[in-house]
Amino acid sequence: MESDKVINFQSLSQNVGRFNLRNKKFLVPQMNRIGSHLLAATFRGFGIDAKVMENHKGLDLGMEHTSGKECYPCQITTGNILYFMKKEEERLGESFKPESYIYFMPEADGPCRFGMYNKYQRIVLDSIDKLDRLKIGSLSTDDGYSLSGLIEEEQVKDLRKASYFSVVVADILDRLLWRIRPYEKEQGIADDFIENSMHEMEDTFAEYGPGNEFDKILGKLEDIVREGRAIIDPAIPPKPLIGMVGEIYLRTQVHANQDVIRVLERHGAEVVNASVSEWVNYTTYDRLRDAKIGFRLNLKQFRLRAMKEHLQKAVNFGAELFYQQSKQRQVYKSVRSLIDLAEDHKVSHLEKILKEQDLFSFDVGTEACLSIPGIVEYAMEGYNGAVNVYPFTCMPSTLTSAIVRPLMNKLRIPYLDTPYDSSFQPGREAAIRTFMYQAHQHFKRKGRKNFSGHR
Ligand code: SF4
């Protein structure tokens, strides 16, 4: 007799993966709020019934179904899906059909635990009545988050382009908020403005995303930026500029990081957080890098077939990366002609920093590849401090901290680690206040290298 405790390993491959989204409700977890909403709107434009799930309400359920050894984002996202399904069952009663949903949980290949979230969640879902019928839609960094198989093949390319564009535009709206909120004329208007702008942008992506009419989307974004910059009160003097890096979920999810950007702003900061498109570009860059390495290794042994395969991959990922970076450049160029938002880092430039300063290697992988050189770049650009935001026990971020902290001490630039779990640390506010005091001192001593007035 089979015990309830036996894990059905077949389910890990059969019920986690790429599934066709037609006639399903596609559930998008909320990471950065704007990004998730624009992505869901883009999918809706392609006729997919996509919905962003509420965040953080199911944390108790997440805790109940985890042991405490998992990363905090795993507990949050597990709770979110369980809470959502519970509410759907309550709402729909007898007509609740878990098989009519696809829950989206991407993954990254090693060496950290993100690759295991969807497997772990599969085990949890399989242990709950009816939820074994809910499939987990997963995309992997392994193939650069390819969308193949999700919708009709002839639409995959357009969906991918529109999805990437939505990620870049969401980054811009986030950066616009962080740029204008510390200088707003009236308290609260920047938040309200960005919230409305996000909804307008959702409609824009649903309408113009499927035809890849990016000029129209960009036109709308420019209108928003023009309106947004009018929120800045030019009489408010510039503030210390703080660069933020860290684990992607924690640094972009305001509930999870206890709204750390707003807390920093309360203590007089203007903050620039690392973008989400930087991570997407990194995954493509890393696949290209792997293909090049594979080609070189096979060339040494003159394995013609393997060489050809790696060369083909290199060409494909190279073209993909070129497309992504040129689109990103186009958006930043047009927006930066209207307001001085921070530019994004090019991934090849970040790898160059690591090599030149012999700090870390892309061979190791993980987000540390971006966070370590990201902080070094902030220091070189004249930022007044840097913050590393991450889940308690996160491996890549702990690595980042170990490498960057002595470096920042040497450069005499304020640096703060902010690890988060579900608890509220009594000393957190004091640590942020102290950090911001140091950042103010740095600002007084060195100013802000790149600040050329409010524009
Ligand atoms: S990046 Fe950190 S939090 Fe995310 S899976 Fe890896 S170890 Fe966990």
Short mmCIF file of C-alpha atoms and ligand atoms in Angstrom, two decimals:
data_model
loop_
_atom_site.label_atom_id
_atom_site.label_comp_id
_atom_site.label_asym_id
_atom_site.label_seq_id
_atom_site.Cartn_x
_atom_site.Cartn_y
_atom_site.Cartn_z
CA MET A 1 0.00 0.00 0.00
CA GLU A 2 1.34 3.44 -0.93
CA SER A 3 1.81 5.82 1.96
CA ASP A 4 0.52 9.40 1.74
CA LYS A 5 4.03 10.53 2.51
CA VAL A 6 5.55 9.01 -0.62
CA ILE A 7 6.48 11.74 -3.05
CA ASN A 8 5.26 11.21 -6.58
CA PHE A 9 8.43 12.11 -8.47
CA GLN A 10 6.66 11.70 -11.80
CA SER A 11 4.51 14.65 -10.86
CA LEU A 12 7.66 16.82 -10.70
CA SER A 13 8.17 16.36 -14.42
CA GLN A 14 4.57 15.90 -15.55
CA ASN A 15 2.97 18.72 -13.62
CA VAL A 16 5.79 21.26 -13.64
CA GLY A 17 6.93 22.68 -16.97
CA ARG A 18 5.70 24.50 -20.04
CA PHE A 19 1.98 24.15 -20.63
CA ASN A 20 -0.28 25.69 -23.21
CA LEU A 21 -2.12 28.61 -21.59
CA ARG A 22 -5.10 28.73 -23.92
CA ASN A 23 -8.41 28.35 -22.07
CA LYS A 24 -6.63 28.42 -18.71
CA LYS A 25 -6.40 31.07 -16.03
CA PHE A 26 -2.75 32.02 -15.84
CA LEU A 27 -1.77 33.01 -12.29
CA VAL A 28 1.12 35.47 -12.08
CA PRO A 29 2.81 35.92 -8.68
CA GLN A 30 3.44 39.47 -7.61
CA MET A 31 7.13 40.30 -7.46
CA ASN A 32 7.63 43.94 -8.38
CA ARG A 33 4.03 45.15 -8.48
CA ILE A 34 4.24 47.13 -11.71
CA GLY A 35 6.21 44.46 -13.59
CA SER A 36 3.75 41.69 -12.69
CA HIS A 37 0.76 43.80 -13.74
CA LEU A 38 2.28 44.85 -17.07
CA LEU A 39 3.33 41.27 -17.83
CA ALA A 40 -0.18 39.96 -17.06
CA ALA A 41 -1.69 42.73 -19.23
CA THR A 42 0.64 41.76 -22.08
CA PHE A 43 -0.51 38.14 -21.86
CA ARG A 44 -4.14 39.31 -21.80
CA GLY A 45 -3.44 41.20 -25.02
CA PHE A 46 -2.52 37.85 -26.56
CA GLY A 47 -5.82 36.38 -25.43
CA ILE A 48 -4.52 34.65 -22.30
CA ASP A 49 -6.65 35.02 -19.17
CA ALA A 50 -3.79 36.22 -16.94
CA LYS A 51 -4.29 37.42 -13.38
CA VAL A 52 -1.86 38.83 -10.81
CA MET A 53 -2.30 37.11 -7.45
CA GLU A 54 -2.57 39.06 -4.23
CA ASN A 55 0.56 39.17 -2.20
CA HIS A 56 1.47 38.35 1.39
CA LYS A 57 -2.07 37.49 2.58
CA GLY A 58 -1.19 33.80 2.63
CA LEU A 59 2.05 34.05 4.56
CA ASP A 60 0.63 32.01 7.47
CA LEU A 61 -0.28 29.24 5.03
CA GLY A 62 3.21 29.45 3.54
CA MET A 63 4.74 29.04 7.00
CA GLU A 64 2.44 26.14 7.77
CA HIS A 65 3.64 24.23 4.70
CA THR A 66 7.36 24.92 5.01
CA SER A 67 9.89 23.87 7.60
CA GLY A 68 11.70 27.18 8.07
CA LYS A 69 14.78 26.04 6.15
CA GLU A 70 13.46 27.35 2.82
CA CYS A 71 14.26 30.78 1.47
CA TYR A 72 11.78 33.45 2.51
CA PRO A 73 10.49 34.07 -1.06
CA CYS A 74 9.63 30.36 -1.24
CA GLN A 75 7.51 30.67 1.91
CA ILE A 76 5.78 33.80 0.60
CA THR A 77 5.01 32.42 -2.86
CA THR A 78 3.87 29.05 -1.45
CA GLY A 79 1.49 30.94 0.84
CA ASN A 80 0.25 33.12 -2.02
CA ILE A 81 -0.79 30.24 -4.24
CA LEU A 82 -2.39 28.29 -1.39
CA TYR A 83 -4.31 31.39 -0.28
CA PHE A 84 -5.45 32.15 -3.81
CA MET A 85 -6.72 28.62 -4.41
CA LYS A 86 -8.46 28.55 -1.03
CA LYS A 87 -10.28 31.78 -1.86
CA GLU A 88 -11.19 30.51 -5.33
CA GLU A 89 -12.66 27.36 -3.85
CA GLU A 90 -14.68 29.43 -1.39
CA ARG A 91 -15.87 31.69 -4.20
CA LEU A 92 -16.73 29.01 -6.72
CA GLY A 93 -17.85 26.14 -4.48
CA GLU A 94 -18.74 23.02 -6.48
CA SER A 95 -17.61 24.53 -9.77
CA PHE A 96 -14.02 25.06 -8.52
CA LYS A 97 -11.68 23.28 -10.94
CA PRO A 98 -7.97 23.49 -10.07
CA GLU A 99 -7.09 22.04 -13.48
CA SER A 100 -8.38 25.20 -15.16
CA TYR A 101 -5.51 27.25 -13.71
CA ILE A 102 -1.79 27.36 -14.47
CA TYR A 103 0.33 28.78 -11.69
CA PHE A 104 3.47 30.52 -12.95
CA MET A 105 6.69 29.86 -11.04
CA PRO A 106 9.89 30.25 -13.08
CA GLU A 107 13.22 28.80 -11.98
CA ALA A 108 16.94 29.32 -12.31
CA ASP A 109 19.47 26.56 -12.73
CA GLY A 110 21.83 26.13 -9.73
CA PRO A 111 23.66 26.60 -7.58
CA CYS A 112 21.13 28.29 -5.32
CA ARG A 113 17.68 27.15 -4.25
CA PHE A 114 15.47 29.06 -6.69
CA GLY A 115 15.57 26.02 -8.97
CA MET A 116 13.80 24.04 -6.25
CA TYR A 117 10.86 26.34 -5.42
CA ASN A 118 8.51 24.94 -8.03
CA LYS A 119 9.49 21.35 -7.19
CA TYR A 120 8.90 21.96 -3.52
CA GLN A 121 5.60 23.68 -4.25
CA ARG A 122 4.62 20.74 -6.45
CA ILE A 123 5.11 18.42 -3.48
CA VAL A 124 3.03 20.72 -1.28
CA LEU A 125 0.22 21.03 -3.85
CA ASP A 126 0.20 17.26 -4.40
CA SER A 127 -0.33 16.77 -0.68
CA ILE A 128 -3.51 18.89 -0.63
CA ASP A 129 -6.87 17.61 -1.76
CA LYS A 130 -7.67 18.59 -5.39
CA LEU A 131 -4.59 20.80 -5.78
CA ASP A 132 -2.64 17.95 -7.37
CA ARG A 133 -4.67 18.97 -10.45
CA LEU A 134 -3.19 22.47 -10.51
CA LYS A 135 -0.25 22.60 -12.93
CA ILE A 136 2.83 24.75 -12.36
CA GLY A 137 3.97 26.61 -15.46
CA SER A 138 7.71 27.01 -15.30
CA LEU A 139 10.24 28.82 -17.46
CA SER A 140 13.93 28.29 -16.90
CA THR A 141 17.09 30.33 -17.24
CA ASP A 142 18.42 27.17 -18.90
CA ASP A 143 16.91 28.28 -22.21
CA GLY A 144 16.89 32.02 -21.45
CA TYR A 145 13.21 31.93 -20.32
CA SER A 146 11.94 30.78 -23.72
CA LEU A 147 8.13 31.09 -24.06
CA SER A 148 7.89 28.29 -26.57
CA GLY A 149 4.89 26.00 -25.98
CA LEU A 150 2.85 28.53 -23.99
CA ILE A 151 0.82 29.78 -26.93
CA GLU A 152 0.66 29.10 -30.66
CA GLU A 153 4.17 28.89 -32.09
CA GLU A 154 3.61 31.74 -34.58
CA GLN A 155 2.88 34.15 -31.70
CA VAL A 156 5.73 33.13 -29.42
CA LYS A 157 8.23 35.63 -30.80
CA ASP A 158 5.83 38.56 -30.55
CA LEU A 159 4.83 37.56 -27.02
CA ARG A 160 8.45 37.34 -25.97
CA LYS A 161 9.27 40.76 -27.43
CA ALA A 162 6.21 42.38 -25.84
CA SER A 163 6.91 40.69 -22.48
CA TYR A 164 10.48 41.93 -22.47
CA PHE A 165 9.30 45.43 -23.37
CA SER A 166 6.85 45.31 -20.45
CA VAL A 167 9.72 44.45 -18.09
CA VAL A 168 11.75 47.46 -19.28
CA VAL A 169 8.77 49.83 -19.05
CA ALA A 170 7.96 48.56 -15.55
CA ASP A 171 11.57 49.28 -14.52
CA ILE A 172 11.18 52.82 -15.85
CA LEU A 173 7.95 53.41 -13.94
CA ASP A 174 9.61 52.13 -10.76
CA ARG A 175 12.62 54.38 -11.34
CA LEU A 176 10.32 57.31 -12.06
CA LEU A 177 8.60 56.76 -8.70
CA TRP A 178 11.92 56.63 -6.81
CA ARG A 179 13.10 59.71 -8.70
CA ILE A 180 10.07 61.91 -8.02
CA ARG A 181 8.77 60.70 -4.63
CA PRO A 182 11.59 62.17 -2.49
CA TYR A 183 10.91 65.58 -4.09
CA GLU A 184 7.11 65.52 -4.43
CA LYS A 185 5.21 68.78 -4.00
CA GLU A 186 2.58 67.16 -1.79
CA GLN A 187 2.89 63.98 0.20
CA GLY A 188 1.33 60.97 -1.53
CA ILE A 189 0.90 62.39 -5.03
CA ALA A 190 3.81 60.44 -6.53
CA ASP A 191 2.40 57.09 -5.33
CA ASP A 192 -1.09 57.92 -6.63
CA PHE A 193 0.31 59.11 -9.93
CA ILE A 194 2.38 55.95 -10.49
CA GLU A 195 -0.52 53.69 -9.51
CA ASN A 196 -2.76 55.38 -12.12
CA SER A 197 0.04 55.32 -14.67
CA MET A 198 0.48 51.58 -14.12
CA HIS A 199 -3.19 50.98 -14.93
CA GLU A 200 -2.97 53.17 -18.04
CA MET A 201 0.10 51.24 -19.11
CA GLU A 202 -1.72 47.93 -18.58
CA ASP A 203 -4.34 49.05 -21.12
CA THR A 204 -1.59 50.24 -23.47
CA PHE A 205 0.22 46.88 -23.37
CA ALA A 206 -2.99 44.91 -23.81
CA GLU A 207 -3.79 47.01 -26.89
CA TYR A 208 -0.42 47.45 -28.58
CA GLY A 209 1.63 44.52 -27.20
CA PRO A 210 0.26 41.85 -29.59
CA GLY A 211 1.19 43.90 -32.68
CA ASN A 212 4.56 44.79 -31.15
CA GLU A 213 3.66 48.46 -31.68
CA PHE A 214 6.39 49.64 -29.36
CA ASP A 215 6.47 53.22 -30.66
CA LYS A 216 2.91 53.71 -29.43
CA ILE A 217 3.78 52.23 -26.02
CA LEU A 218 6.87 54.42 -25.84
CA GLY A 219 4.79 57.48 -26.76
CA LYS A 220 2.47 56.76 -23.83
CA LEU A 221 5.43 56.25 -21.52
CA GLU A 222 6.89 59.61 -22.55
CA ASP A 223 3.57 61.32 -21.75
CA ILE A 224 3.62 59.72 -18.30
CA VAL A 225 7.22 60.78 -17.67
CA ARG A 226 6.42 64.39 -18.71
CA GLU A 227 3.49 64.46 -16.31
CA GLY A 228 5.48 62.75 -13.57
CA ARG A 229 8.40 65.16 -13.60
CA ALA A 230 5.97 68.02 -12.87
CA ILE A 231 5.44 66.41 -9.44
CA ILE A 232 8.99 67.36 -8.43
CA ASP A 233 9.26 70.49 -6.32
CA PRO A 234 12.41 72.20 -7.68
CA ALA A 235 12.82 74.04 -4.37
CA ILE A 236 13.69 70.76 -2.57
CA PRO A 237 17.47 70.39 -2.67
CA PRO A 238 19.11 67.17 -3.92
CA LYS A 239 19.39 64.32 -1.44
CA PRO A 240 22.04 61.61 -0.92
CA LEU A 241 21.80 58.99 -3.66
CA ILE A 242 21.67 55.38 -2.49
CA GLY A 243 22.21 52.41 -4.81
CA MET A 244 20.41 49.16 -4.04
CA VAL A 245 21.21 45.60 -5.09
CA GLY A 246 20.28 42.17 -3.78
CA GLU A 247 18.10 39.15 -4.30
CA ILE A 248 15.57 39.98 -7.00
CA TYR A 249 12.38 39.02 -5.13
CA LEU A 250 13.24 40.71 -1.88
CA ARG A 251 14.57 43.91 -3.33
CA THR A 252 11.54 44.37 -5.61
CA GLN A 253 8.70 43.11 -3.39
CA VAL A 254 7.74 45.91 -1.03
CA HIS A 255 5.84 43.75 1.47
CA ALA A 256 8.70 41.29 1.71
CA ASN A 257 11.33 43.99 2.25
CA GLN A 258 9.11 45.96 4.62
CA ASP A 259 9.13 48.82 2.13
CA VAL A 260 12.82 49.50 2.66
CA ILE A 261 13.01 52.15 -0.09
CA ARG A 262 10.30 54.20 1.60
CA VAL A 263 12.08 53.85 4.97
CA LEU A 264 15.33 55.07 3.39
CA GLU A 265 13.44 57.96 1.82
CA ARG A 266 11.98 58.83 5.22
CA HIS A 267 15.55 59.27 6.38
CA GLY A 268 16.41 61.58 3.51
CA ALA A 269 17.52 59.30 0.65
CA GLU A 270 16.88 59.12 -3.05
CA VAL A 271 17.20 55.47 -4.05
CA VAL A 272 17.99 53.62 -7.28
CA ASN A 273 17.28 49.90 -7.17
CA ALA A 274 18.85 47.38 -9.58
CA SER A 275 16.41 46.66 -12.39
CA VAL A 276 14.56 43.48 -13.33
CA SER A 277 15.61 43.71 -16.98
CA GLU A 278 19.20 43.51 -15.78
CA TRP A 279 18.41 39.98 -14.50
CA VAL A 280 16.63 39.01 -17.75
CA ASN A 281 19.61 40.29 -19.76
CA TYR A 282 21.95 38.40 -17.43
CA THR A 283 20.18 35.08 -18.04
CA THR A 284 20.50 35.54 -21.83
CA TYR A 285 24.10 36.72 -21.46
CA ASP A 286 24.94 33.70 -19.34
CA ARG A 287 23.45 31.28 -21.88
CA LEU A 288 25.49 32.98 -24.61
CA ARG A 289 28.57 32.73 -22.44
CA ASP A 290 27.95 28.98 -21.84
CA ALA A 291 27.50 28.40 -25.57
CA LYS A 292 30.79 30.16 -26.32
CA ILE A 293 32.62 28.14 -23.66
CA GLY A 294 31.06 24.91 -25.00
CA PHE A 295 32.15 25.81 -28.51
CA ARG A 296 35.75 26.48 -27.43
CA LEU A 297 35.99 23.24 -25.41
CA ASN A 298 34.69 21.17 -28.32
CA LEU A 299 36.93 22.98 -30.75
CA LYS A 300 39.95 21.79 -28.75
CA GLN A 301 38.78 18.20 -29.21
CA PHE A 302 37.54 18.85 -32.72
CA ARG A 303 34.04 17.50 -32.07
CA LEU A 304 32.30 18.87 -35.10
CA ARG A 305 28.70 18.08 -34.20
CA ALA A 306 28.95 19.55 -30.71
CA MET A 307 30.76 22.58 -32.10
CA LYS A 308 27.94 23.19 -34.53
CA GLU A 309 25.31 22.87 -31.79
CA HIS A 310 27.10 25.34 -29.54
CA LEU A 311 27.68 27.73 -32.40
CA GLN A 312 23.97 27.69 -33.23
CA LYS A 313 23.11 28.40 -29.60
CA ALA A 314 25.65 31.21 -29.47
CA VAL A 315 24.13 32.81 -32.56
CA ASN A 316 20.59 32.53 -31.17
CA PHE A 317 21.40 33.86 -27.70
CA GLY A 318 23.68 36.53 -29.18
CA ALA A 319 20.83 37.80 -31.37
CA GLU A 320 18.44 37.68 -28.40
CA LEU A 321 20.80 39.67 -26.19
CA PHE A 322 21.43 42.20 -28.94
CA TYR A 323 17.69 42.69 -29.38
CA GLN A 324 17.05 43.05 -25.63
CA GLN A 325 19.85 45.52 -25.04
CA SER A 326 19.00 47.65 -28.07
CA LYS A 327 15.33 47.85 -27.03
CA GLN A 328 16.33 48.73 -23.49
CA ARG A 329 18.72 51.40 -24.78
CA GLN A 330 16.01 52.87 -26.98
CA VAL A 331 13.58 53.23 -24.04
CA TYR A 332 16.19 54.69 -21.66
CA LYS A 333 17.42 57.12 -24.30
CA SER A 334 14.00 58.52 -24.96
CA VAL A 335 13.03 58.71 -21.27
CA ARG A 336 16.37 60.18 -20.19
CA SER A 337 15.88 63.04 -22.65
CA LEU A 338 12.93 64.04 -20.42
CA ILE A 339 14.18 63.29 -16.90
CA ASP A 340 17.51 62.24 -15.41
CA LEU A 341 16.71 58.64 -14.47
CA ALA A 342 19.61 56.32 -13.68
CA GLU A 343 20.82 54.23 -16.62
CA ASP A 344 21.03 50.46 -16.44
CA HIS A 345 24.27 48.52 -16.32
CA LYS A 346 25.31 46.45 -19.31
CA VAL A 347 25.99 42.87 -18.20
CA SER A 348 29.23 42.55 -20.16
CA HIS A 349 30.46 45.69 -18.39
CA LEU A 350 29.63 44.14 -15.00
CA GLU A 351 31.59 41.00 -15.88
CA LYS A 352 34.51 43.19 -16.95
CA ILE A 353 34.51 44.90 -13.53
CA LEU A 354 34.65 41.52 -11.78
CA LYS A 355 37.53 40.36 -13.96
CA GLU A 356 39.52 43.58 -13.71
CA GLN A 357 39.24 43.74 -9.95
CA ASP A 358 39.43 39.97 -9.52
CA LEU A 359 36.41 39.95 -7.20
CA PHE A 360 34.22 37.07 -8.36
CA SER A 361 33.55 34.97 -11.45
CA PHE A 362 30.54 34.55 -13.71
CA ASP A 363 31.49 30.85 -13.69
CA VAL A 364 29.99 30.65 -10.19
CA GLY A 365 26.72 32.20 -11.38
CA THR A 366 23.80 33.53 -9.27
CA GLU A 367 22.76 37.08 -8.56
CA ALA A 368 26.11 37.80 -6.90
CA CYS A 369 27.41 38.24 -10.48
CA LEU A 370 25.25 41.35 -10.73
CA SER A 371 25.18 42.59 -7.14
CA ILE A 372 28.95 42.72 -6.55
CA PRO A 373 29.88 44.72 -9.67
CA GLY A 374 26.62 46.67 -9.33
CA ILE A 375 27.81 48.06 -6.00
CA VAL A 376 31.30 48.72 -7.36
CA GLU A 377 29.69 50.63 -10.22
CA TYR A 378 27.55 52.68 -7.80
CA ALA A 379 30.75 53.57 -5.93
CA MET A 380 32.51 54.60 -9.15
CA GLU A 381 29.51 56.68 -10.28
CA GLY A 382 29.55 58.77 -7.10
CA TYR A 383 26.63 57.32 -5.15
CA ASN A 384 26.59 58.19 -1.45
CA GLY A 385 25.88 54.68 -0.15
CA ALA A 386 24.82 51.17 -1.10
CA VAL A 387 22.28 48.74 0.37
CA ASN A 388 22.12 44.98 -0.15
CA VAL A 389 18.57 43.62 0.34
CA TYR A 390 18.05 39.87 0.64
CA PRO A 391 16.28 36.99 2.35
CA PHE A 392 17.86 35.84 5.60
CA THR A 393 20.38 33.03 4.78
CA CYS A 394 20.38 33.82 1.03
CA MET A 395 23.59 32.34 -0.35
CA PRO A 396 24.40 34.72 -3.25
CA SER A 397 23.65 37.81 -1.16
CA THR A 398 25.76 36.59 1.76
CA LEU A 399 28.59 36.08 -0.73
CA THR A 400 28.01 39.61 -2.02
CA SER A 401 28.18 41.00 1.49
CA ALA A 402 31.42 39.15 2.29
CA ILE A 403 33.14 40.53 -0.82
CA VAL A 404 31.71 44.01 -0.95
CA ARG A 405 31.78 45.10 2.71
CA PRO A 406 35.60 45.31 3.04
CA LEU A 407 35.78 47.01 -0.34
CA MET A 408 33.29 49.70 0.66
CA ASN A 409 35.10 50.19 3.97
CA LYS A 410 38.29 50.80 2.01
CA LEU A 411 36.55 53.25 -0.31
CA ARG A 412 34.86 54.88 2.72
CA ILE A 413 31.41 54.57 1.20
CA PRO A 414 28.52 53.70 3.56
CA TYR A 415 27.21 50.17 3.08
CA LEU A 416 24.30 48.33 4.70
CA ASP A 417 23.15 44.70 4.65
CA THR A 418 19.42 44.26 5.19
CA PRO A 419 18.47 40.56 5.47
CA TYR A 420 14.71 39.96 5.81
CA ASP A 421 12.44 37.20 6.98
CA SER A 422 8.90 37.48 8.28
CA SER A 423 10.01 38.97 11.61
CA PHE A 424 10.41 42.66 12.33
CA GLN A 425 13.92 43.39 13.58
CA PRO A 426 13.84 45.91 16.43
CA GLY A 427 17.21 47.36 15.42
CA ARG A 428 16.47 47.73 11.71
CA GLU A 429 15.23 51.31 11.79
CA ALA A 430 18.23 52.33 13.93
CA ALA A 431 20.63 50.65 11.48
CA ILE A 432 19.01 52.47 8.55
CA ARG A 433 19.11 55.77 10.44
CA THR A 434 22.81 55.32 11.19
CA PHE A 435 23.53 54.33 7.60
CA MET A 436 21.69 57.40 6.33
CA TYR A 437 23.61 59.62 8.74
CA GLN A 438 26.83 58.29 7.17
CA ALA A 439 25.37 58.77 3.68
CA HIS A 440 24.55 62.41 4.53
CA GLN A 441 28.14 62.91 5.70
CA HIS A 442 29.44 61.38 2.49
CA PHE A 443 27.11 63.61 0.48
CA LYS A 444 28.39 66.70 2.31
CA ARG A 445 32.01 65.70 1.69
CA LYS A 446 31.74 64.52 -1.91
CA GLY A 447 28.40 65.77 -3.26
CA ARG A 448 26.62 63.78 -5.95
CA LYS A 449 28.88 63.36 -8.91
CA ASN A 450 26.16 62.99 -11.50
CA PHE A 451 23.60 65.45 -10.22
CA SER A 452 22.91 68.30 -12.64
CA GLY A 453 19.80 69.78 -11.05
CA HIS A 454 16.20 68.56 -11.19
CA ARG A 455 15.30 67.74 -14.74
S1 SF4 B 1 18.87 33.72 -4.46
FE1 SF4 B 1 18.87 33.48 -2.25
S2 SF4 B 1 16.73 33.54 -1.70
FE2 SF4 B 1 16.79 33.17 -3.88
S3 SF4 B 1 16.77 30.94 -4.03
FE3 SF4 B 1 18.90 31.54 -4.02
S4 SF4 B 1 19.51 31.36 -1.87
FE4 SF4 B 1 17.28 31.40 -1.94
#
